[in-house]
Coordinates of C-alpha atoms in Angstrom, one line a residue:
M53 CA 0.0 0.0 0.0
S54 CA 1.5 3.4 -1.0
M55 CA 2.1 6.1 1.6
P56 CA 0.3 9.4 1.5
T57 CA 2.0 12.3 0.1
F58 CA 1.8 15.9 1.1
P59 CA 2.3 18.9 -1.2
L60 CA 5.7 20.7 -0.9
I61 CA 5.4 23.9 1.2
D62 CA 7.9 26.5 0.4
P63 CA 9.2 28.1 2.5
P64 CA 8.8 25.3 5.1
L65 CA 6.5 26.1 8.0
T66 CA 8.0 26.6 11.5
R67 CA 6.4 25.1 14.6
E68 CA 4.7 28.4 15.4
D69 CA 3.4 28.7 11.9
S70 CA 2.0 25.1 12.0
L71 CA 0.2 25.9 15.3
N72 CA -1.3 29.0 13.7
E73 CA -2.5 27.0 10.7
I74 CA -4.1 24.4 13.0
I75 CA -5.9 27.2 14.9
S76 CA -7.0 28.7 11.6
S77 CA -8.4 25.4 10.4
I78 CA -10.3 24.9 13.6
A79 CA -11.8 28.4 13.1
A80 CA -12.8 27.4 9.6
E81 CA -14.5 24.2 10.8
E82 CA -16.3 26.2 13.5
L83 CA -17.6 28.5 10.8
S84 CA -18.8 25.6 8.6
L85 CA -20.6 24.0 11.6
S86 CA -22.4 27.3 12.2
H87 CA -23.6 27.2 8.6
I88 CA -24.8 23.6 9.1
L89 CA -26.7 24.6 12.2
N90 CA -28.3 27.5 10.3
A91 CA -29.3 25.2 7.5
E92 CA -30.9 22.7 9.8
G93 CA -32.9 25.5 11.5
E94 CA -34.1 26.7 8.1
K95 CA -35.1 23.1 7.2
L96 CA -37.4 23.0 10.2
Q97 CA -38.8 26.4 9.4
Y98 CA -39.5 25.3 5.8
V99 CA -41.3 22.1 6.8
L100 CA -43.3 24.0 9.4
G101 CA -44.3 26.6 6.8
T102 CA -42.6 29.6 8.3
L103 CA -40.4 29.9 5.2
P104 CA -42.0 30.3 1.8
G105 CA -41.7 27.6 -1.0
L106 CA -43.7 24.7 0.5
E107 CA -46.7 24.1 -1.8
A108 CA -48.6 21.6 0.4
A109 CA -48.5 21.5 4.2
A110 CA -46.4 18.6 5.6
N111 CA -48.2 16.1 7.7
L112 CA -47.2 15.0 11.2
E113 CA -45.1 12.0 10.0
E114 CA -43.1 14.2 7.6
V115 CA -42.5 16.7 10.3
M116 CA -41.3 14.0 12.7
Q117 CA -39.0 12.6 10.0
V118 CA -37.5 16.0 9.4
N119 CA -37.1 16.5 13.1
Q120 CA -35.3 13.2 13.4
S121 CA -33.0 14.2 10.6
V122 CA -32.2 17.5 12.3
Q123 CA -31.6 15.8 15.6
D124 CA -29.1 13.3 14.0
T125 CA -27.3 16.1 12.3
L126 CA -27.1 18.1 15.6
S127 CA -25.8 15.1 17.4
N128 CA -23.0 14.8 14.8
V129 CA -22.3 18.5 15.1
M130 CA -22.0 18.2 18.8
E131 CA -19.5 15.4 18.5
Q132 CA -17.5 17.4 16.0
Q133 CA -17.7 20.4 18.3
M134 CA -16.2 18.4 21.2
L135 CA -13.3 17.2 18.9
L136 CA -12.6 20.7 17.8
S137 CA -12.7 21.9 21.4
S138 CA -10.1 19.3 22.3
K139 CA -7.9 20.2 19.3
L140 CA -8.1 23.9 20.2
A141 CA -7.1 23.2 23.8
A142 CA -4.1 21.1 22.7
A143 CA -3.0 23.7 20.2
M144 CA -3.3 26.6 22.7
T145 CA -1.3 24.7 25.3
A146 CA 1.4 23.3 22.9
P147 CA 4.8 24.7 23.9
I148 CA 6.6 26.9 21.4
Q149 CA 10.2 25.7 20.9
P150 CA 12.6 28.7 20.9
G151 CA 14.6 29.2 17.7
P152 CA 18.4 29.4 17.5
T153 CA 20.0 32.2 19.3
G154 CA 20.6 35.2 17.0
A155 CA 23.9 37.1 16.7
T156 CA 24.9 39.3 19.6
G157 CA 24.0 42.9 18.9
P158 CA 26.3 45.8 19.5
A159 CA 26.8 47.0 23.1
G160 CA 24.5 49.9 24.0
A161 CA 25.7 53.2 25.2
T162 CA 26.8 53.3 28.8
G163 CA 24.2 54.8 31.1
P164 CA 24.8 57.3 33.9
A165 CA 27.0 56.1 36.7
T166 CA 24.2 56.5 39.3
G167 CA 20.6 55.8 38.4
A168 CA 17.7 57.4 40.1
T169 CA 16.8 56.0 43.4
G170 CA 13.7 53.8 43.2
P171 CA 10.7 54.4 45.5
T172 CA 10.9 52.8 48.9
G173 CA 9.1 49.5 49.1
P174 CA 6.2 49.0 51.5
T175 CA 7.0 48.1 55.1
G176 CA 6.8 44.4 55.7
A177 CA 4.2 43.0 58.1
A178 CA 5.2 42.9 61.8
G179 CA 6.7 39.6 62.8
P180 CA 4.9 37.5 65.5
D181 CA 5.5 38.3 69.2
G182 CA 8.4 36.6 70.8
P183 CA 7.8 34.1 73.6
I184 CA 7.2 35.5 77.1
G185 CA 10.3 35.5 79.2
A186 CA 10.5 33.6 82.5
A187 CA 9.2 35.3 85.6
G188 CA 11.9 37.1 87.7
P189 CA 12.6 36.0 91.3
A190 CA 10.2 37.2 94.0
G191 CA 11.3 40.4 95.7
P192 CA 12.0 40.4 99.5
T193 CA 9.0 40.7 101.9
G194 CA 8.3 44.2 102.9
A195 CA 8.4 45.3 106.6
A196 CA 5.2 44.9 108.6
G197 CA 3.1 48.0 108.6
P198 CA 2.2 49.8 111.9
A199 CA -0.7 48.4 113.9
G200 CA -4.1 50.0 113.1
A201 CA -5.7 52.4 115.5
Q202 CA -7.9 50.9 118.2
G203 CA -11.6 50.7 117.1
P204 CA -14.2 52.8 119.0
A205 CA -15.9 51.4 122.0
G206 CA -19.2 49.6 121.4
P207 CA -22.5 51.3 122.2
T208 CA -23.7 51.5 125.8
G209 CA -26.4 48.9 126.6
A210 CA -30.0 50.1 127.3
D211 CA -30.9 51.1 130.9
G212 CA -32.8 48.4 132.7
A213 CA -36.5 49.0 133.6
T214 CA -37.1 50.7 137.0
G215 CA -38.3 48.4 139.8
P216 CA -41.6 49.1 141.5
A217 CA -41.6 51.5 144.5
G218 CA -42.0 49.9 148.0
A219 CA -45.3 50.4 149.8
A220 CA -45.5 53.6 151.9
G221 CA -45.6 53.2 155.7
P222 CA -48.6 54.6 157.8
A223 CA -48.4 58.2 158.9
G224 CA -47.5 58.9 162.5
A225 CA -50.2 60.5 164.9
A226 CA -50.2 64.3 164.9
G227 CA -48.7 65.9 168.1
A228 CA -50.9 68.2 170.4
A229 CA -50.8 71.9 169.5
G230 CA -48.9 74.1 172.0
A231 CA -50.7 76.8 174.1
E232 CA -50.9 80.3 172.5
G233 CA -48.8 82.9 174.3
P234 CA -50.5 86.1 175.8
V235 CA -50.7 89.3 173.7
G236 CA -48.3 91.9 174.7
A237 CA -49.6 95.3 176.1
E238 CA -50.2 98.1 173.6
G239 CA -47.9 101.1 173.9
P240 CA -49.4 104.5 174.8
V241 CA -50.6 106.8 172.1
G242 CA -48.5 109.9 171.6
A243 CA -50.2 113.4 172.2
T244 CA -51.8 115.0 169.2
G245 CA -49.8 118.1 168.1
A246 CA -51.5 121.4 167.5
T247 CA -52.6 122.1 164.0
G248 CA -50.2 124.7 162.7
A249 CA -50.0 126.5 159.6
A250 CA -49.6 124.5 156.5
G251 CA -46.0 123.9 156.8
P252 CA -43.7 120.9 156.8
D253 CA -45.1 117.7 158.2
G254 CA -44.3 117.1 161.8
A255 CA -42.0 114.3 162.9
A256 CA -43.5 110.9 163.3
G257 CA -44.4 109.8 166.8
I258 CA -42.5 107.1 168.5
A259 CA -43.8 103.6 167.9
G260 CA -45.1 101.7 170.9
A261 CA -43.0 98.8 172.3
T262 CA -43.8 95.3 170.9
G263 CA -45.5 92.8 173.2
V264 CA -43.6 89.7 174.5
T265 CA -43.9 86.6 172.3
G266 CA -45.7 83.7 174.0
A267 CA -43.9 80.5 174.7
D268 CA -44.0 77.6 172.1
G269 CA -46.3 74.7 172.7
A270 CA -44.9 71.3 173.6
I271 CA -43.9 69.0 170.5
G272 CA -46.3 66.1 170.0
A273 CA -44.9 62.5 170.2
T274 CA -43.5 61.0 167.0
G275 CA -45.8 58.3 165.3
P276 CA -44.4 54.8 164.8
T277 CA -42.3 54.1 161.6
G278 CA -44.2 52.2 158.8
P279 CA -42.8 48.9 157.5
A280 CA -40.2 49.1 154.7
G281 CA -41.4 48.5 151.2
A282 CA -40.1 45.5 149.2
T283 CA -36.7 46.1 147.6
G284 CA -37.1 46.5 143.8
P285 CA -34.9 44.5 141.4
N286 CA -31.7 46.0 140.1
P287 CA -32.1 45.5 136.3
T288 CA -28.5 46.2 135.6
S289 CA -27.0 43.7 138.0
T290 CA -27.3 41.0 135.2
A291 CA -26.6 42.1 131.7
A292 CA -24.3 41.3 128.7
F293 CA -23.3 42.8 125.4
A294 CA -21.1 41.3 122.6
A295 CA -20.4 42.1 119.0
N296 CA -18.6 41.0 115.8
T297 CA -16.7 43.9 114.3
Q298 CA -14.1 42.0 112.3
G299 CA -16.1 41.1 109.2
S300 CA -16.2 37.3 109.8
T301 CA -17.3 34.8 107.1
V302 CA -20.0 32.4 108.3
L303 CA -20.5 29.1 106.4
V304 CA -24.3 28.7 106.9
A305 CA -25.2 25.0 107.0
L306 CA -28.7 23.6 106.4
G307 CA -29.5 23.3 110.2
G308 CA -28.1 26.8 110.9
S309 CA -24.7 28.1 112.0
P310 CA -23.9 30.2 115.1
I311 CA -22.4 33.7 114.7
P312 CA -19.2 34.3 116.7
L313 CA -19.3 37.5 118.8
P314 CA -15.7 37.9 120.1
N315 CA -15.5 41.8 120.2
A316 CA -16.6 44.6 122.6
Q317 CA -17.8 42.0 125.2
V318 CA -19.2 43.5 128.5
L319 CA -20.5 40.6 130.7
S320 CA -21.8 40.7 134.2
P321 CA -20.3 38.0 136.5
D322 CA -23.3 35.7 136.2
I323 CA -23.1 35.6 132.4
T324 CA -20.3 33.7 130.7
V325 CA -19.4 32.8 127.1
N326 CA -17.7 29.7 125.6
A327 CA -14.3 29.5 123.9
G328 CA -15.9 30.0 120.4
N329 CA -17.7 33.2 121.5
T330 CA -21.0 31.7 120.3
V331 CA -22.8 30.3 123.4
F332 CA -23.7 32.7 126.3
T333 CA -24.7 31.0 129.6
V334 CA -27.0 32.9 132.1
A335 CA -26.6 31.6 135.6
T336 CA -29.5 33.6 137.2
A337 CA -33.1 32.7 136.6
G338 CA -35.5 35.5 135.7
T339 CA -37.3 37.5 133.0
Y340 CA -34.8 38.7 130.3
Q341 CA -34.9 41.2 127.4
I342 CA -32.8 39.9 124.5
S343 CA -32.1 41.8 121.3
Y344 CA -29.8 41.3 118.3
H345 CA -28.6 42.9 115.1
V346 CA -27.0 41.2 112.0
N347 CA -25.6 43.2 109.0
T348 CA -24.1 41.4 105.9
T349 CA -22.2 42.9 103.0
V350 CA -24.7 41.6 100.4
S351 CA -28.4 40.7 100.5
L352 CA -29.0 37.0 101.3
L353 CA -32.0 34.8 101.2
M354 CA -31.3 33.6 104.8
G355 CA -32.9 34.0 108.2
T356 CA -31.8 34.7 111.8
R357 CA -33.0 33.4 115.2
L358 CA -32.0 32.8 118.8
V359 CA -31.4 29.3 119.9
I360 CA -32.3 29.1 123.7
N361 CA -31.4 26.0 125.6
G362 CA -30.9 24.1 122.3
A363 CA -34.3 25.0 120.8
N364 CA -35.1 27.5 118.1
N365 CA -37.0 30.5 119.5
T366 CA -39.9 31.3 117.2
A367 CA -40.5 34.8 118.5
S368 CA -37.0 35.8 117.7
T369 CA -36.9 34.3 114.2
I370 CA -36.7 36.5 111.1
A371 CA -37.5 34.5 107.9
P372 CA -37.5 37.0 104.9
V373 CA -39.3 36.1 101.7
V374 CA -36.8 38.2 99.7
S375 CA -33.1 38.7 100.0
T376 CA -32.0 41.2 102.7
S377 CA -28.8 42.3 104.4
N378 CA -30.1 43.7 107.7
F379 CA -31.7 41.6 110.5
E380 CA -32.9 42.8 114.0
N381 CA -35.3 41.6 116.7
Q382 CA -36.1 41.9 120.4
I383 CA -37.9 39.5 122.7
E384 CA -38.7 39.1 126.4
V385 CA -38.4 35.6 127.8
T386 CA -38.4 33.8 131.2
L387 CA -35.2 31.8 131.6
P388 CA -34.3 29.1 134.2
A389 CA -30.9 29.2 135.8
N390 CA -27.9 28.2 133.6
S391 CA -29.8 28.8 130.3
T392 CA -27.8 29.0 127.1
I393 CA -28.3 31.6 124.3
T394 CA -26.9 31.5 120.7
L395 CA -27.4 33.9 117.8
Q396 CA -27.7 31.9 114.6
L397 CA -27.9 32.3 110.8
Y398 CA -29.9 29.6 108.9
P399 CA -30.6 29.1 105.1
S400 CA -34.1 29.4 103.6
L401 CA -33.4 26.9 100.7
V402 CA -29.8 25.8 100.4
A403 CA -26.6 26.2 102.3
G404 CA -24.4 29.3 101.6
T405 CA -21.9 31.8 102.9
A406 CA -22.6 35.1 104.7
I407 CA -20.0 37.8 105.1
L408 CA -20.5 40.2 108.1
I409 CA -19.8 43.9 107.8
G410 CA -16.3 44.7 109.1
G411 CA -15.1 47.8 110.9
G412 CA -18.6 48.2 112.6
A413 CA -21.4 46.1 114.1
G414 CA -21.5 43.2 111.7
A415 CA -23.5 41.4 114.4
S416 CA -24.4 42.2 118.1
L417 CA -26.3 40.6 121.0
T418 CA -27.7 42.3 124.1
I419 CA -29.0 40.4 127.2
I420 CA -30.7 42.3 130.2
R421 CA -32.4 40.8 133.2
L422 CA -35.6 42.6 134.0
S423 CA -36.7 40.7 137.1

């Protein structure tokens, strides 16, 4: 079988010229495909009667045959278009081999020794921060500051109620009245002077002598002394005051927690306090007035109460329905000898922490025996 022959091209095509010819041929084929598409469209227009020349209207079968013919042609055109697209992509990406290096041209004229300074380039972005250095050694501990001034004395406790007065003794019998002394004799009347001419008043006559004062009557006998009234109670003989001024933190448990009162304590001999400054023992039986105050740094949903002889005292209980920071109450209660009294915080729902105000009366308790 003979080999195909190609016409002689003079001058010979370079690689670049060959690629240009391939691209030109692809463009010519694209143009021819566009003519084919136009012809197929006119074919449909003709059979549908939108182009002049058709003498009798085509029936449905003829229209479907023409439509099938156009569809087959369009399918072939699409396949051809895909091939042309591949050829064009290959031609456009084909490398151009450089030709032989030409002869070296003459040297250009020497430019000025110093060229103009180019513009300063933009400042580069800041580099990342370096790693943090190791912490230096701790400095020496400073000298201890001077002691703070002594706090003011706590408030004086309220005066105790005055005891009832003793019953008055019966009045003694009145003594007999003394005898009235005799009336002294009246002095003689001076002689009446003659009426003279209206001149200066005459001298006053001499007053008569005063009669002698009668002797005092004898003093009546003193009545018997009535019985002494009962001695009233001394309300200040049994009293106590204690406070917390150091801003203590109280961990309030579900069953309640006692408040320590270590400051400003003034206790009569028959009232003592335990080592924790939370339980006060009253040795003398009687009727007592007990009052307390509690002030916290923030509002709390907690309550306060007195625990007397291990039992919660209802009358002394404050159970707020909203958060509060100030609690105070006062009761009167009859106590047997050696009774114990404790001021307590208790939670309404869950356990928590209460911080008392420092530098003032964060909490205080006053106990006074009335009788």
